[in-house]
Amino acid sequence: EFAVLGRADELPQALALGLLQDVRTAPMPHGGTVTVSLGVAEGPVSNEDEWRDLYQRADRALYEAKRDGRNRAVEAKALPTPDAAVQAA
């Protein structure tokens, strides 16, 4: 497993799908194919708790991709916006 980290404005959402396609179509020396499962999450990271939350959300999405048949990308549920949290209260 590995992670791709960066600011949202530097990592387009299509990056995960591009990685998925690149691995699916890459020639393998043994002639077989390789599958890849991706968990995608985004959100603010200004402290350790936010980092842990982001990592855990991406990890859950990764295992959902594996559970649902592998060779796919799953995006973690979006964090609630401040406006939605106020409306829910």
N, CA, C and O atoms as a CHARMM CRD file, in Angstrom:
* protein
*
  356
    1    1 GLU  N      0.84100  -1.17700   0.00000 PROA 1      0.00000
    2    1 GLU  CA     0.00000   0.00000   0.00000 PROA 1      0.00000
    3    1 GLU  C      0.88200   1.23500   0.00000 PROA 1      0.00000
    4    1 GLU  O      1.99600   1.23200   0.52300 PROA 1      0.00000
    5    2 PHE  N      0.35400   2.28600  -0.59900 PROA 2      0.00000
    6    2 PHE  CA     1.06000   3.55700  -0.58800 PROA 2      0.00000
    7    2 PHE  C      0.02900   4.66900  -0.60800 PROA 2      0.00000
    8    2 PHE  O     -1.15100   4.43200  -0.86400 PROA 2      0.00000
    9    3 ALA  N      0.47700   5.86800  -0.33900 PROA 3      0.00000
   10    3 ALA  CA    -0.40800   7.02800  -0.31600 PROA 3      0.00000
   11    3 ALA  C      0.14700   8.09600  -1.24200 PROA 3      0.00000
   12    3 ALA  O      1.36000   8.25200  -1.38800 PROA 3      0.00000
   13    4 VAL  N     -0.75800   8.81900  -1.85800 PROA 4      0.00000
   14    4 VAL  CA    -0.40800  10.00200  -2.63800 PROA 4      0.00000
   15    4 VAL  C     -0.97900  11.18200  -1.86900 PROA 4      0.00000
   16    4 VAL  O     -2.18900  11.27400  -1.66000 PROA 4      0.00000
   17    5 LEU  N     -0.10900  12.07400  -1.45600 PROA 5      0.00000
   18    5 LEU  CA    -0.52600  13.20600  -0.63800 PROA 5      0.00000
   19    5 LEU  C     -0.24900  14.50500  -1.36900 PROA 5      0.00000
   20    5 LEU  O      0.72400  14.62300  -2.11300 PROA 5      0.00000
   21    6 GLY  N     -1.10800  15.46100  -1.14900 PROA 6      0.00000
   22    6 GLY  CA    -0.89100  16.77700  -1.73100 PROA 6      0.00000
   23    6 GLY  C     -2.07400  17.67000  -1.46900 PROA 6      0.00000
   24    6 GLY  O     -3.10600  17.22800  -0.96600 PROA 6      0.00000
   25    7 ARG  N     -1.92100  18.90500  -1.80700 PROA 7      0.00000
   26    7 ARG  CA    -3.01300  19.85600  -1.65500 PROA 7      0.00000
   27    7 ARG  C     -4.07500  19.56000  -2.70800 PROA 7      0.00000
   28    7 ARG  O     -3.76000  19.12000  -3.81300 PROA 7      0.00000
   29    8 ALA  N     -5.32400  19.80300  -2.35900 PROA 8      0.00000
   30    8 ALA  CA    -6.43300  19.51700  -3.26600 PROA 8      0.00000
   31    8 ALA  C     -6.26600  20.23400  -4.60500 PROA 8      0.00000
   32    8 ALA  O     -6.62500  19.68700  -5.64800 PROA 8      0.00000
   33    9 ASP  N     -5.72700  21.44500  -4.58300 PROA 9      0.00000
   34    9 ASP  CA    -5.56900  22.17400  -5.84200 PROA 9      0.00000
   35    9 ASP  C     -4.39700  21.64800  -6.67500 PROA 9      0.00000
   36    9 ASP  O     -4.24100  22.03500  -7.83300 PROA 9      0.00000
   37   10 GLU  N     -3.57800  20.77400  -6.09800 PROA 10     0.00000
   38   10 GLU  CA    -2.44900  20.19000  -6.83000 PROA 10     0.00000
   39   10 GLU  C     -2.73000  18.76900  -7.30800 PROA 10     0.00000
   40   10 GLU  O     -2.04000  18.26600  -8.19500 PROA 10     0.00000
   41   11 LEU  N     -3.73700  18.12100  -6.72600 PROA 11     0.00000
   42   11 LEU  CA    -4.07000  16.74300  -7.08100 PROA 11     0.00000
   43   11 LEU  C     -5.50100  16.70200  -7.61200 PROA 11     0.00000
   44   11 LEU  O     -6.45200  16.70100  -6.83200 PROA 11     0.00000
   45   12 PRO  N     -5.65500  16.66900  -8.91500 PROA 12     0.00000
   46   12 PRO  CA    -7.01100  16.63800  -9.47000 PROA 12     0.00000
   47   12 PRO  C     -7.72900  15.34200  -9.09300 PROA 12     0.00000
   48   12 PRO  O     -7.09200  14.31000  -8.88300 PROA 12     0.00000
   49   13 GLN  N     -9.05300  15.40600  -9.00900 PROA 13     0.00000
   50   13 GLN  CA    -9.82900  14.22500  -8.66200 PROA 13     0.00000
   51   13 GLN  C     -9.59900  13.08900  -9.65100 PROA 13     0.00000
   52   13 GLN  O     -9.70400  11.91800  -9.28500 PROA 13     0.00000
   53   14 ALA  N     -9.29000  13.41800 -10.88000 PROA 14     0.00000
   54   14 ALA  CA    -9.08400  12.39800 -11.90600 PROA 14     0.00000
   55   14 ALA  C     -7.78300  11.61700 -11.71200 PROA 14     0.00000
   56   14 ALA  O     -7.55100  10.62900 -12.40900 PROA 14     0.00000
   57   15 LEU  N     -6.93900  12.04200 -10.78300 PROA 15     0.00000
   58   15 LEU  CA    -5.66500  11.35500 -10.56800 PROA 15     0.00000
   59   15 LEU  C     -5.87700   9.89000 -10.19800 PROA 15     0.00000
   60   15 LEU  O     -5.18700   9.01900 -10.72800 PROA 15     0.00000
   61   16 ALA  N     -6.80900   9.60400  -9.30800 PROA 16     0.00000
   62   16 ALA  CA    -7.05600   8.21400  -8.89600 PROA 16     0.00000
   63   16 ALA  C     -7.49700   7.37200 -10.08300 PROA 16     0.00000
   64   16 ALA  O     -7.02100   6.24900 -10.25100 PROA 16     0.00000
   65   17 LEU  N     -8.38500   7.88700 -10.89900 PROA 17     0.00000
   66   17 LEU  CA    -8.84300   7.12800 -12.06700 PROA 17     0.00000
   67   17 LEU  C     -7.72000   6.94500 -13.07800 PROA 17     0.00000
   68   17 LEU  O     -7.63700   5.90700 -13.73600 PROA 17     0.00000
   69   18 GLY  N     -6.85600   7.94500 -13.20500 PROA 18     0.00000
   70   18 GLY  CA    -5.70300   7.82000 -14.09100 PROA 18     0.00000
   71   18 GLY  C     -4.73400   6.75100 -13.60800 PROA 18     0.00000
   72   18 GLY  O     -4.21900   5.96800 -14.40600 PROA 18     0.00000
   73   19 LEU  N     -4.48400   6.71700 -12.29200 PROA 19     0.00000
   74   19 LEU  CA    -3.61800   5.67400 -11.73200 PROA 19     0.00000
   75   19 LEU  C     -4.22200   4.29100 -11.95700 PROA 19     0.00000
   76   19 LEU  O     -3.52000   3.34600 -12.31800 PROA 19     0.00000
   77   20 LEU  N     -5.51000   4.18800 -11.74100 PROA 20     0.00000
   78   20 LEU  CA    -6.21200   2.92700 -11.94200 PROA 20     0.00000
   79   20 LEU  C     -6.05400   2.45500 -13.38500 PROA 20     0.00000
   80   20 LEU  O     -5.72900   1.29200 -13.62700 PROA 20     0.00000
   81   21 GLN  N     -6.27900   3.34200 -14.32900 PROA 21     0.00000
   82   21 GLN  CA    -6.16300   2.99100 -15.74500 PROA 21     0.00000
   83   21 GLN  C     -4.72400   2.65800 -16.12400 PROA 21     0.00000
   84   21 GLN  O     -4.48800   1.71200 -16.87500 PROA 21     0.00000
   85   22 ASP  N     -3.76800   3.41700 -15.61700 PROA 22     0.00000
   86   22 ASP  CA    -2.35700   3.15800 -15.93400 PROA 22     0.00000
   87   22 ASP  C     -1.93100   1.76900 -15.47000 PROA 22     0.00000
   88   22 ASP  O     -1.23700   1.05600 -16.19500 PROA 22     0.00000
   89   23 VAL  N     -2.34400   1.38400 -14.26800 PROA 23     0.00000
   90   23 VAL  CA    -1.97200   0.06300 -13.76100 PROA 23     0.00000
   91   23 VAL  C     -2.69000  -1.02400 -14.55600 PROA 23     0.00000
   92   23 VAL  O     -2.08800  -2.04600 -14.88800 PROA 23     0.00000
   93   24 ARG  N     -3.96000  -0.81700 -14.86300 PROA 24     0.00000
   94   24 ARG  CA    -4.72600  -1.81300 -15.62300 PROA 24     0.00000
   95   24 ARG  C     -4.09300  -2.10400 -16.98400 PROA 24     0.00000
   96   24 ARG  O     -4.12200  -3.24100 -17.45500 PROA 24     0.00000
   97   25 THR  N     -3.52900  -1.08400 -17.60800 PROA 25     0.00000
   98   25 THR  CA    -3.02800  -1.24200 -18.97900 PROA 25     0.00000
   99   25 THR  C     -1.51300  -1.39400 -19.07700 PROA 25     0.00000
  100   25 THR  O     -0.98000  -1.55200 -20.17600 PROA 25     0.00000
  101   26 ALA  N     -0.82200  -1.34900 -17.96000 PROA 26     0.00000
  102   26 ALA  CA     0.64400  -1.44700 -17.98000 PROA 26     0.00000
  103   26 ALA  C      1.08000  -2.86000 -18.37300 PROA 26     0.00000
  104   26 ALA  O      0.56300  -3.84200 -17.84200 PROA 26     0.00000
  105   27 PRO  N      2.02600  -2.96000 -19.29800 PROA 27     0.00000
  106   27 PRO  CA     2.53800  -4.28700 -19.65100 PROA 27     0.00000
  107   27 PRO  C      3.35200  -4.86000 -18.49400 PROA 27     0.00000
  108   27 PRO  O      4.18300  -4.17200 -17.90000 PROA 27     0.00000
  109   28 MET  N      3.10600  -6.09500 -18.19500 PROA 28     0.00000
  110   28 MET  CA     3.80800  -6.77700 -17.10800 PROA 28     0.00000
  111   28 MET  C      4.81900  -7.75200 -17.70200 PROA 28     0.00000
  112   28 MET  O      4.53700  -8.39200 -18.71400 PROA 28     0.00000
  113   29 PRO  N      5.98000  -7.87000 -17.09200 PROA 29     0.00000
  114   29 PRO  CA     7.02300  -8.72700 -17.66200 PROA 29     0.00000
  115   29 PRO  C      6.61100 -10.19900 -17.74600 PROA 29     0.00000
  116   29 PRO  O      7.11400 -10.92300 -18.60400 PROA 29     0.00000
  117   30 HSD  N      5.73300 -10.64300 -16.89700 PROA 30     0.00000
  118   30 HSD  CA     5.30800 -12.03800 -16.90500 PROA 30     0.00000
  119   30 HSD  C      4.09200 -12.26000 -17.80200 PROA 30     0.00000
  120   30 HSD  O      3.61500 -13.38800 -17.92900 PROA 30     0.00000
  121   31 GLY  N      3.58500 -11.19300 -18.42600 PROA 31     0.00000
  122   31 GLY  CA     2.46500 -11.30000 -19.34600 PROA 31     0.00000
  123   31 GLY  C      1.10000 -11.25200 -18.68600 PROA 31     0.00000
  124   31 GLY  O      0.08500 -11.22100 -19.38200 PROA 31     0.00000
  125   32 GLY  N      1.04700 -11.24500 -17.37700 PROA 32     0.00000
  126   32 GLY  CA    -0.22600 -11.20900 -16.67300 PROA 32     0.00000
  127   32 GLY  C     -0.73700  -9.79800 -16.49400 PROA 32     0.00000
  128   32 GLY  O     -0.24000  -8.85400 -17.10800 PROA 32     0.00000
  129   33 THR  N     -1.71300  -9.67400 -15.66600 PROA 33     0.00000
  130   33 THR  CA    -2.25800  -8.35700 -15.35200 PROA 33     0.00000
  131   33 THR  C     -2.14300  -8.11200 -13.86000 PROA 33     0.00000
  132   33 THR  O     -2.03300  -9.04800 -13.06800 PROA 33     0.00000
  133   34 VAL  N     -2.16900  -6.86600 -13.49700 PROA 34     0.00000
  134   34 VAL  CA    -2.11500  -6.45600 -12.10700 PROA 34     0.00000
  135   34 VAL  C     -3.36400  -5.63100 -11.84100 PROA 34     0.00000
  136   34 VAL  O     -3.75900  -4.80400 -12.66300 PROA 34     0.00000
  137   35 THR  N     -3.97700  -5.85900 -10.69500 PROA 35     0.00000
  138   35 THR  CA    -5.12500  -5.04700 -10.30800 PROA 35     0.00000
  139   35 THR  C     -4.70200  -4.07800  -9.22200 PROA 35     0.00000
  140   35 THR  O     -3.67300  -4.25400  -8.56900 PROA 35     0.00000
  141   36 VAL  N     -5.51200  -3.06100  -9.04500 PROA 36     0.00000
  142   36 VAL  CA    -5.22200  -2.06400  -8.02100 PROA 36     0.00000
  143   36 VAL  C     -6.54500  -1.63900  -7.38800 PROA 36     0.00000
  144   36 VAL  O     -7.55500  -1.47700  -8.07200 PROA 36     0.00000
  145   37 SER  N     -6.51600  -1.46700  -6.09500 PROA 37     0.00000
  146   37 SER  CA    -7.66900  -0.94600  -5.36200 PROA 37     0.00000
  147   37 SER  C     -7.24400   0.36400  -4.73100 PROA 37     0.00000
  148   37 SER  O     -6.17400   0.45400  -4.13000 PROA 37     0.00000
  149   38 LEU  N     -8.09000   1.38800  -4.87100 PROA 38     0.00000
  150   38 LEU  CA    -7.75100   2.71200  -4.36800 PROA 38     0.00000
  151   38 LEU  C     -8.82600   3.22700  -3.42800 PROA 38     0.00000
  152   38 LEU  O    -10.02100   3.09300  -3.69300 PROA 38     0.00000
  153   39 GLY  N     -8.38800   3.81300  -2.33000 PROA 39     0.00000
  154   39 GLY  CA    -9.27000   4.53900  -1.43100 PROA 39     0.00000
  155   39 GLY  C     -8.90200   6.00400  -1.51200 PROA 39     0.00000
  156   39 GLY  O     -7.73800   6.36800  -1.34500 PROA 39     0.00000
  157   40 VAL  N     -9.88500   6.84300  -1.76600 PROA 40     0.00000
  158   40 VAL  CA    -9.63900   8.26900  -1.97600 PROA 40     0.00000
  159   40 VAL  C    -10.38300   9.06400  -0.90300 PROA 40     0.00000
  160   40 VAL  O    -11.56500   8.83000  -0.64900 PROA 40     0.00000
  161   41 ALA  N     -9.67800  10.00300  -0.28100 PROA 41     0.00000
  162   41 ALA  CA   -10.30200  10.88800   0.71200 PROA 41     0.00000
  163   41 ALA  C     -9.67700  12.26300   0.59000 PROA 41     0.00000
  164   41 ALA  O     -8.50700  12.40500   0.23400 PROA 41     0.00000
  165   42 GLU  N    -10.46700  13.25600   0.88700 PROA 42     0.00000
  166   42 GLU  CA    -9.93600  14.61400   0.90800 PROA 42     0.00000
  167   42 GLU  C    -10.53400  15.35800   2.07600 PROA 42     0.00000
  168   42 GLU  O    -11.63000  15.04800   2.54300 PROA 42     0.00000
  169   43 GLY  N     -9.79500  16.34400   2.53800 PROA 43     0.00000
  170   43 GLY  CA   -10.26900  17.15000   3.65200 PROA 43     0.00000
  171   43 GLY  C     -9.14600  17.98700   4.20900 PROA 43     0.00000
  172   43 GLY  O     -7.98600  17.83300   3.82600 PROA 43     0.00000
  173   44 PRO  N     -9.49700  18.86800   5.11100 PROA 44     0.00000
  174   44 PRO  CA    -8.48400  19.75000   5.69600 PROA 44     0.00000
  175   44 PRO  C     -7.57800  18.98300   6.65000 PROA 44     0.00000
  176   44 PRO  O     -8.00800  18.05400   7.33300 PROA 44     0.00000
  177   45 VAL  N     -6.33000  19.38800   6.68100 PROA 45     0.00000
  178   45 VAL  CA    -5.37400  18.79700   7.61900 PROA 45     0.00000
  179   45 VAL  C     -4.56900  19.93800   8.22300 PROA 45     0.00000
  180   45 VAL  O     -3.60800  20.42800   7.63000 PROA 45     0.00000
  181   46 SER  N     -4.98400  20.34900   9.41900 PROA 46     0.00000
  182   46 SER  CA    -4.24000  21.40600  10.10100 PROA 46     0.00000
  183   46 SER  C     -3.73200  20.95000  11.45900 PROA 46     0.00000
  184   46 SER  O     -3.07800  21.70700  12.17600 PROA 46     0.00000
  185   47 ASN  N     -4.04400  19.68500  11.81000 PROA 47     0.00000
  186   47 ASN  CA    -3.53600  19.15000  13.07000 PROA 47     0.00000
  187   47 ASN  C     -3.51900  17.62100  12.98400 PROA 47     0.00000
  188   47 ASN  O     -3.99600  17.03800  12.01000 PROA 47     0.00000
  189   48 GLU  N     -2.97300  16.99400  14.00000 PROA 48     0.00000
  190   48 GLU  CA    -2.81600  15.53700  13.95900 PROA 48     0.00000
  191   48 GLU  C     -4.15400  14.80200  13.94300 PROA 48     0.00000
  192   48 GLU  O     -4.27400  13.77300  13.27600 PROA 48     0.00000
  193   49 ASP  N     -5.14400  15.29300  14.64500 PROA 49     0.00000
  194   49 ASP  CA    -6.45600  14.63700  14.65000 PROA 49     0.00000
  195   49 ASP  C     -7.07900  14.63800  13.26000 PROA 49     0.00000
  196   49 ASP  O     -7.65700  13.63700  12.83600 PROA 49     0.00000
  197   50 GLU  N     -6.96400  15.76100  12.54800 PROA 50     0.00000
  198   50 GLU  CA    -7.50200  15.82500  11.18200 PROA 50     0.00000
  199   50 GLU  C     -6.72800  14.88300  10.25600 PROA 50     0.00000
  200   50 GLU  O     -7.32300  14.25800   9.37800 PROA 50     0.00000
  201   51 TRP  N     -5.40500  14.77300  10.44300 PROA 51     0.00000
  202   51 TRP  CA    -4.60200  13.85300   9.64500 PROA 51     0.00000
  203   51 TRP  C     -5.06400  12.42000   9.87700 PROA 51     0.00000
  204   51 TRP  O     -5.25300  11.66600   8.92200 PROA 51     0.00000
  205   52 ARG  N     -5.24500  12.04000  11.13700 PROA 52     0.00000
  206   52 ARG  CA    -5.67900  10.67800  11.46200 PROA 52     0.00000
  207   52 ARG  C     -7.05800  10.38600  10.86800 PROA 52     0.00000
  208   52 ARG  O     -7.28800   9.29800  10.34000 PROA 52     0.00000
  209   53 ASP  N     -7.97000  11.35100  10.95000 PROA 53     0.00000
  210   53 ASP  CA    -9.30300  11.17600  10.38700 PROA 53     0.00000
  211   53 ASP  C     -9.23000  10.98200   8.87500 PROA 53     0.00000
  212   53 ASP  O     -9.88200  10.09200   8.32800 PROA 53     0.00000
  213   54 LEU  N     -8.44100  11.80800   8.20300 PROA 54     0.00000
  214   54 LEU  CA    -8.29900  11.69300   6.75700 PROA 54     0.00000
  215   54 LEU  C     -7.71800  10.34100   6.37700 PROA 54     0.00000
  216   54 LEU  O     -8.20700   9.68800   5.45500 PROA 54     0.00000
  217   55 TYR  N     -6.69100   9.92600   7.07500 PROA 55     0.00000
  218   55 TYR  CA    -6.06300   8.63600   6.80200 PROA 55     0.00000
  219   55 TYR  C     -7.05500   7.49100   7.02000 PROA 55     0.00000
  220   55 TYR  O     -7.13900   6.57700   6.20000 PROA 55     0.00000
  221   56 GLN  N     -7.79100   7.54100   8.10400 PROA 56     0.00000
  222   56 GLN  CA    -8.75400   6.47600   8.39300 PROA 56     0.00000
  223   56 GLN  C     -9.86900   6.42400   7.35600 PROA 56     0.00000
  224   56 GLN  O    -10.31000   5.34000   6.97700 PROA 56     0.00000
  225   57 ARG  N    -10.32400   7.57400   6.89700 PROA 57     0.00000
  226   57 ARG  CA   -11.36500   7.60000   5.86100 PROA 57     0.00000
  227   57 ARG  C    -10.84500   7.00700   4.56100 PROA 57     0.00000
  228   57 ARG  O    -11.55600   6.25500   3.89400 PROA 57     0.00000
  229   58 ALA  N     -9.61300   7.33700   4.19800 PROA 58     0.00000
  230   58 ALA  CA    -9.01900   6.76900   2.98000 PROA 58     0.00000
  231   58 ALA  C     -8.82300   5.26800   3.13100 PROA 58     0.00000
  232   58 ALA  O     -9.05200   4.51200   2.18600 PROA 58     0.00000
  233   59 ASP  N     -8.40500   4.83800   4.29800 PROA 59     0.00000
  234   59 ASP  CA    -8.18200   3.42000   4.54500 PROA 59     0.00000
  235   59 ASP  C     -9.49300   2.63300   4.46500 PROA 59     0.00000
  236   59 ASP  O     -9.53300   1.54500   3.89200 PROA 59     0.00000
  237   60 ARG  N    -10.56100   3.18500   5.04100 PROA 60     0.00000
  238   60 ARG  CA   -11.86500   2.51300   4.95200 PROA 60     0.00000
  239   60 ARG  C    -12.32800   2.41800   3.50300 PROA 60     0.00000
  240   60 ARG  O    -12.87900   1.39700   3.09100 PROA 60     0.00000
  241   61 ALA  N    -12.10600   3.47900   2.72800 PROA 61     0.00000
  242   61 ALA  CA   -12.48100   3.45700   1.31300 PROA 61     0.00000
  243   61 ALA  C    -11.65800   2.41700   0.55200 PROA 61     0.00000
  244   61 ALA  O    -12.17800   1.74200  -0.33700 PROA 61     0.00000
  245   62 LEU  N    -10.38000   2.28600   0.89700 PROA 62     0.00000
  246   62 LEU  CA    -9.52700   1.27800   0.26300 PROA 62     0.00000
  247   62 LEU  C    -10.07800  -0.12000   0.51500 PROA 62     0.00000
  248   62 LEU  O    -10.19900  -0.91900  -0.41400 PROA 62     0.00000
  249   63 TYR  N    -10.41000  -0.41600   1.75800 PROA 63     0.00000
  250   63 TYR  CA   -10.91600  -1.75400   2.07400 PROA 63     0.00000
  251   63 TYR  C    -12.29400  -1.99300   1.48400 PROA 63     0.00000
  252   63 TYR  O    -12.65200  -3.13600   1.20100 PROA 63     0.00000
  253   64 GLU  N    -13.07500  -0.93600   1.29400 PROA 64     0.00000
  254   64 GLU  CA   -14.35200  -1.07300   0.59700 PROA 64     0.00000
  255   64 GLU  C    -14.10700  -1.45300  -0.86200 PROA 64     0.00000
  256   64 GLU  O    -14.80600  -2.30400  -1.41300 PROA 64     0.00000
  257   65 ALA  N    -13.11400  -0.82100  -1.48300 PROA 65     0.00000
  258   65 ALA  CA   -12.77000  -1.16200  -2.87200 PROA 65     0.00000
  259   65 ALA  C    -12.33500  -2.61500  -2.97700 PROA 65     0.00000
  260   65 ALA  O    -12.72700  -3.31000  -3.91500 PROA 65     0.00000
  261   66 LYS  N    -11.53600  -3.08000  -2.03400 PROA 66     0.00000
  262   66 LYS  CA   -11.09600  -4.48100  -2.04100 PROA 66     0.00000
  263   66 LYS  C    -12.28100  -5.41900  -1.82900 PROA 66     0.00000
  264   66 LYS  O    -12.41300  -6.42800  -2.52200 PROA 66     0.00000
  265   67 ARG  N    -13.12500  -5.08800  -0.88500 PROA 67     0.00000
  266   67 ARG  CA   -14.27700  -5.93500  -0.56500 PROA 67     0.00000
  267   67 ARG  C    -15.25900  -6.02200  -1.73900 PROA 67     0.00000
  268   67 ARG  O    -15.87900  -7.06200  -1.95600 PROA 67     0.00000
  269   68 ASP  N    -15.39500  -4.93800  -2.48500 PROA 68     0.00000
  270   68 ASP  CA   -16.36800  -4.88900  -3.58100 PROA 68     0.00000
  271   68 ASP  C    -15.84300  -5.44100  -4.89600 PROA 68     0.00000
  272   68 ASP  O    -16.47900  -5.26500  -5.93500 PROA 68     0.00000
  273   69 GLY  N    -14.69800  -6.10400  -4.87100 PROA 69     0.00000
  274   69 GLY  CA   -14.23200  -6.77300  -6.07400 PROA 69     0.00000
  275   69 GLY  C    -12.87600  -6.34800  -6.58100 PROA 69     0.00000
  276   69 GLY  O    -12.44000  -6.82200  -7.63000 PROA 69     0.00000
  277   70 ARG  N    -12.21100  -5.48900  -5.88700 PROA 70     0.00000
  278   70 ARG  CA   -10.87200  -5.03600  -6.27800 PROA 70     0.00000
  279   70 ARG  C    -10.88700  -4.34000  -7.63600 PROA 70     0.00000
  280   70 ARG  O    -11.91500  -4.25700  -8.30900 PROA 70     0.00000
  281   71 ASN  N     -9.71200  -3.84400  -8.01400 PROA 71     0.00000
  282   71 ASN  CA    -9.52200  -3.19500  -9.31600 PROA 71     0.00000
  283   71 ASN  C    -10.50200  -2.04500  -9.52500 PROA 71     0.00000
  284   71 ASN  O    -11.11500  -1.91100 -10.58400 PROA 71     0.00000
  285   72 ARG  N    -10.63100  -1.22500  -8.49400 PROA 72     0.00000
  286   72 ARG  CA   -11.54900  -0.08900  -8.55000 PROA 72     0.00000
  287   72 ARG  C    -11.09000   0.99200  -7.58200 PROA 72     0.00000
  288   72 ARG  O    -10.23200   0.76100  -6.73000 PROA 72     0.00000
  289   73 ALA  N    -11.67000   2.16000  -7.72500 PROA 73     0.00000
  290   73 ALA  CA   -11.42300   3.27100  -6.80600 PROA 73     0.00000
  291   73 ALA  C    -12.71800   3.57400  -6.06700 PROA 73     0.00000
  292   73 ALA  O    -13.79300   3.59500  -6.66500 PROA 73     0.00000
  293   74 VAL  N    -12.60900   3.80900  -4.77200 PROA 74     0.00000
  294   74 VAL  CA   -13.75800   4.19200  -3.95300 PROA 74     0.00000
  295   74 VAL  C    -13.40600   5.48200  -3.23900 PROA 74     0.00000
  296   74 VAL  O    -12.34400   5.60200  -2.62800 PROA 74     0.00000
  297   75 GLU  N    -14.30600   6.43800  -3.32400 PROA 75     0.00000
  298   75 GLU  CA   -14.09100   7.72200  -2.65600 PROA 75     0.00000
  299   75 GLU  C    -14.78000   7.70500  -1.29700 PROA 75     0.00000
  300   75 GLU  O    -15.94000   7.30900  -1.18100 PROA 75     0.00000
  301   76 ALA  N    -14.05700   8.13700  -0.27800 PROA 76     0.00000
  302   76 ALA  CA   -14.61700   8.22000   1.07300 PROA 76     0.00000
  303   76 ALA  C    -15.73300   9.24600   1.09700 PROA 76     0.00000
  304   76 ALA  O    -15.75600  10.18200   0.29700 PROA 76     0.00000
  305   77 LYS  N    -16.64600   9.06000   2.01300 PROA 77     0.00000
  306   77 LYS  CA   -17.72300  10.02600   2.17200 PROA 77     0.00000
  307   77 LYS  C    -17.13500  11.38900   2.50100 PROA 77     0.00000
  308   77 LYS  O    -16.15900  11.49900   3.24300 PROA 77     0.00000
  309   78 ALA  N    -17.74000  12.41500   1.94000 PROA 78     0.00000
  310   78 ALA  CA   -17.26900  13.77700   2.16600 PROA 78     0.00000
  311   78 ALA  C    -17.52200  14.19000   3.60900 PROA 78     0.00000
  312   78 ALA  O    -18.48800  13.75400   4.23500 PROA 78     0.00000
  313   79 LEU  N    -16.65500  15.01900   4.11500 PROA 79     0.00000
  314   79 LEU  CA   -16.86100  15.58700   5.44100 PROA 79     0.00000
  315   79 LEU  C    -18.04900  16.53400   5.38600 PROA 79     0.00000
  316   79 LEU  O    -18.26500  17.19600   4.37000 PROA 79     0.00000
  317   80 PRO  N    -18.82100  16.60900   6.46200 PROA 80     0.00000
  318   80 PRO  CA   -19.92800  17.57900   6.46300 PROA 80     0.00000
  319   80 PRO  C    -19.38300  18.99800   6.38700 PROA 80     0.00000
  320   80 PRO  O    -18.36300  19.31800   6.99600 PROA 80     0.00000
  321   81 THR  N    -20.06200  19.82400   5.64900 PROA 81     0.00000
  322   81 THR  CA   -19.66900  21.23000   5.56800 PROA 81     0.00000
  323   81 THR  C    -20.12000  21.94000   6.83000 PROA 81     0.00000
  324   81 THR  O    -21.06200  21.49300   7.48500 PROA 81     0.00000
  325   82 PRO  N    -19.46800  23.03600   7.18200 PROA 82     0.00000
  326   82 PRO  CA   -19.90500  23.78300   8.37300 PROA 82     0.00000
  327   82 PRO  C    -21.38300  24.18700   8.29200 PROA 82     0.00000
  328   82 PRO  O    -22.08200  24.16400   9.30500 PROA 82     0.00000
  329   83 ASP  N    -21.86100  24.55300   7.10500 PROA 83     0.00000
  330   83 ASP  CA   -23.26700  24.94800   6.94300 PROA 83     0.00000
  331   83 ASP  C    -24.19300  23.77100   7.23000 PROA 83     0.00000
  332   83 ASP  O    -25.23100  23.94800   7.86800 PROA 83     0.00000
  333   84 ALA  N    -23.83400  22.56100   6.76500 PROA 84     0.00000
  334   84 ALA  CA   -24.66000  21.38100   7.00300 PROA 84     0.00000
  335   84 ALA  C    -24.69300  21.02300   8.48200 PROA 84     0.00000
  336   84 ALA  O    -25.72500  20.58500   8.99100 PROA 84     0.00000
  337   85 ALA  N    -23.58600  21.20300   9.16900 PROA 85     0.00000
  338   85 ALA  CA   -23.53600  20.90100  10.60000 PROA 85     0.00000
  339   85 ALA  C    -24.42700  21.85400  11.38300 PROA 85     0.00000
  340   85 ALA  O    -25.07400  21.44300  12.34700 PROA 85     0.00000
  341   86 VAL  N    -24.46900  23.11800  10.98400 PROA 86     0.00000
  342   86 VAL  CA   -25.30900  24.10400  11.65500 PROA 86     0.00000
  343   86 VAL  C    -26.77600  23.77900  11.39400 PROA 86     0.00000
  344   86 VAL  O    -27.59500  23.86500  12.31000 PROA 86     0.00000
  345   87 GLN  N    -27.12500  23.40500  10.15600 PROA 87     0.00000
  346   87 GLN  CA   -28.50800  23.09400   9.81400 PROA 87     0.00000
  347   87 GLN  C    -28.98900  21.85000  10.53500 PROA 87     0.00000
  348   87 GLN  O    -30.16300  21.76300  10.89300 PROA 87     0.00000
  349   88 ALA  N    -28.10500  20.88400  10.75700 PROA 88     0.00000
  350   88 ALA  CA   -28.48000  19.64100  11.43300 PROA 88     0.00000
  351   88 ALA  C    -28.71500  19.85100  12.92300 PROA 88     0.00000
  352   88 ALA  O    -29.42800  19.07300  13.55600 PROA 88     0.00000
  353   89 ALA  N    -28.12600  20.89000  13.48000 PROA 89     0.00000
  354   89 ALA  CA   -28.24700  21.13600  14.92300 PROA 89     0.00000
  355   89 ALA  C    -29.57100  21.71000  15.31600 PROA 89     0.00000
  356   89 ALA  O    -29.80700  21.96600  16.49600 PROA 89     0.00000
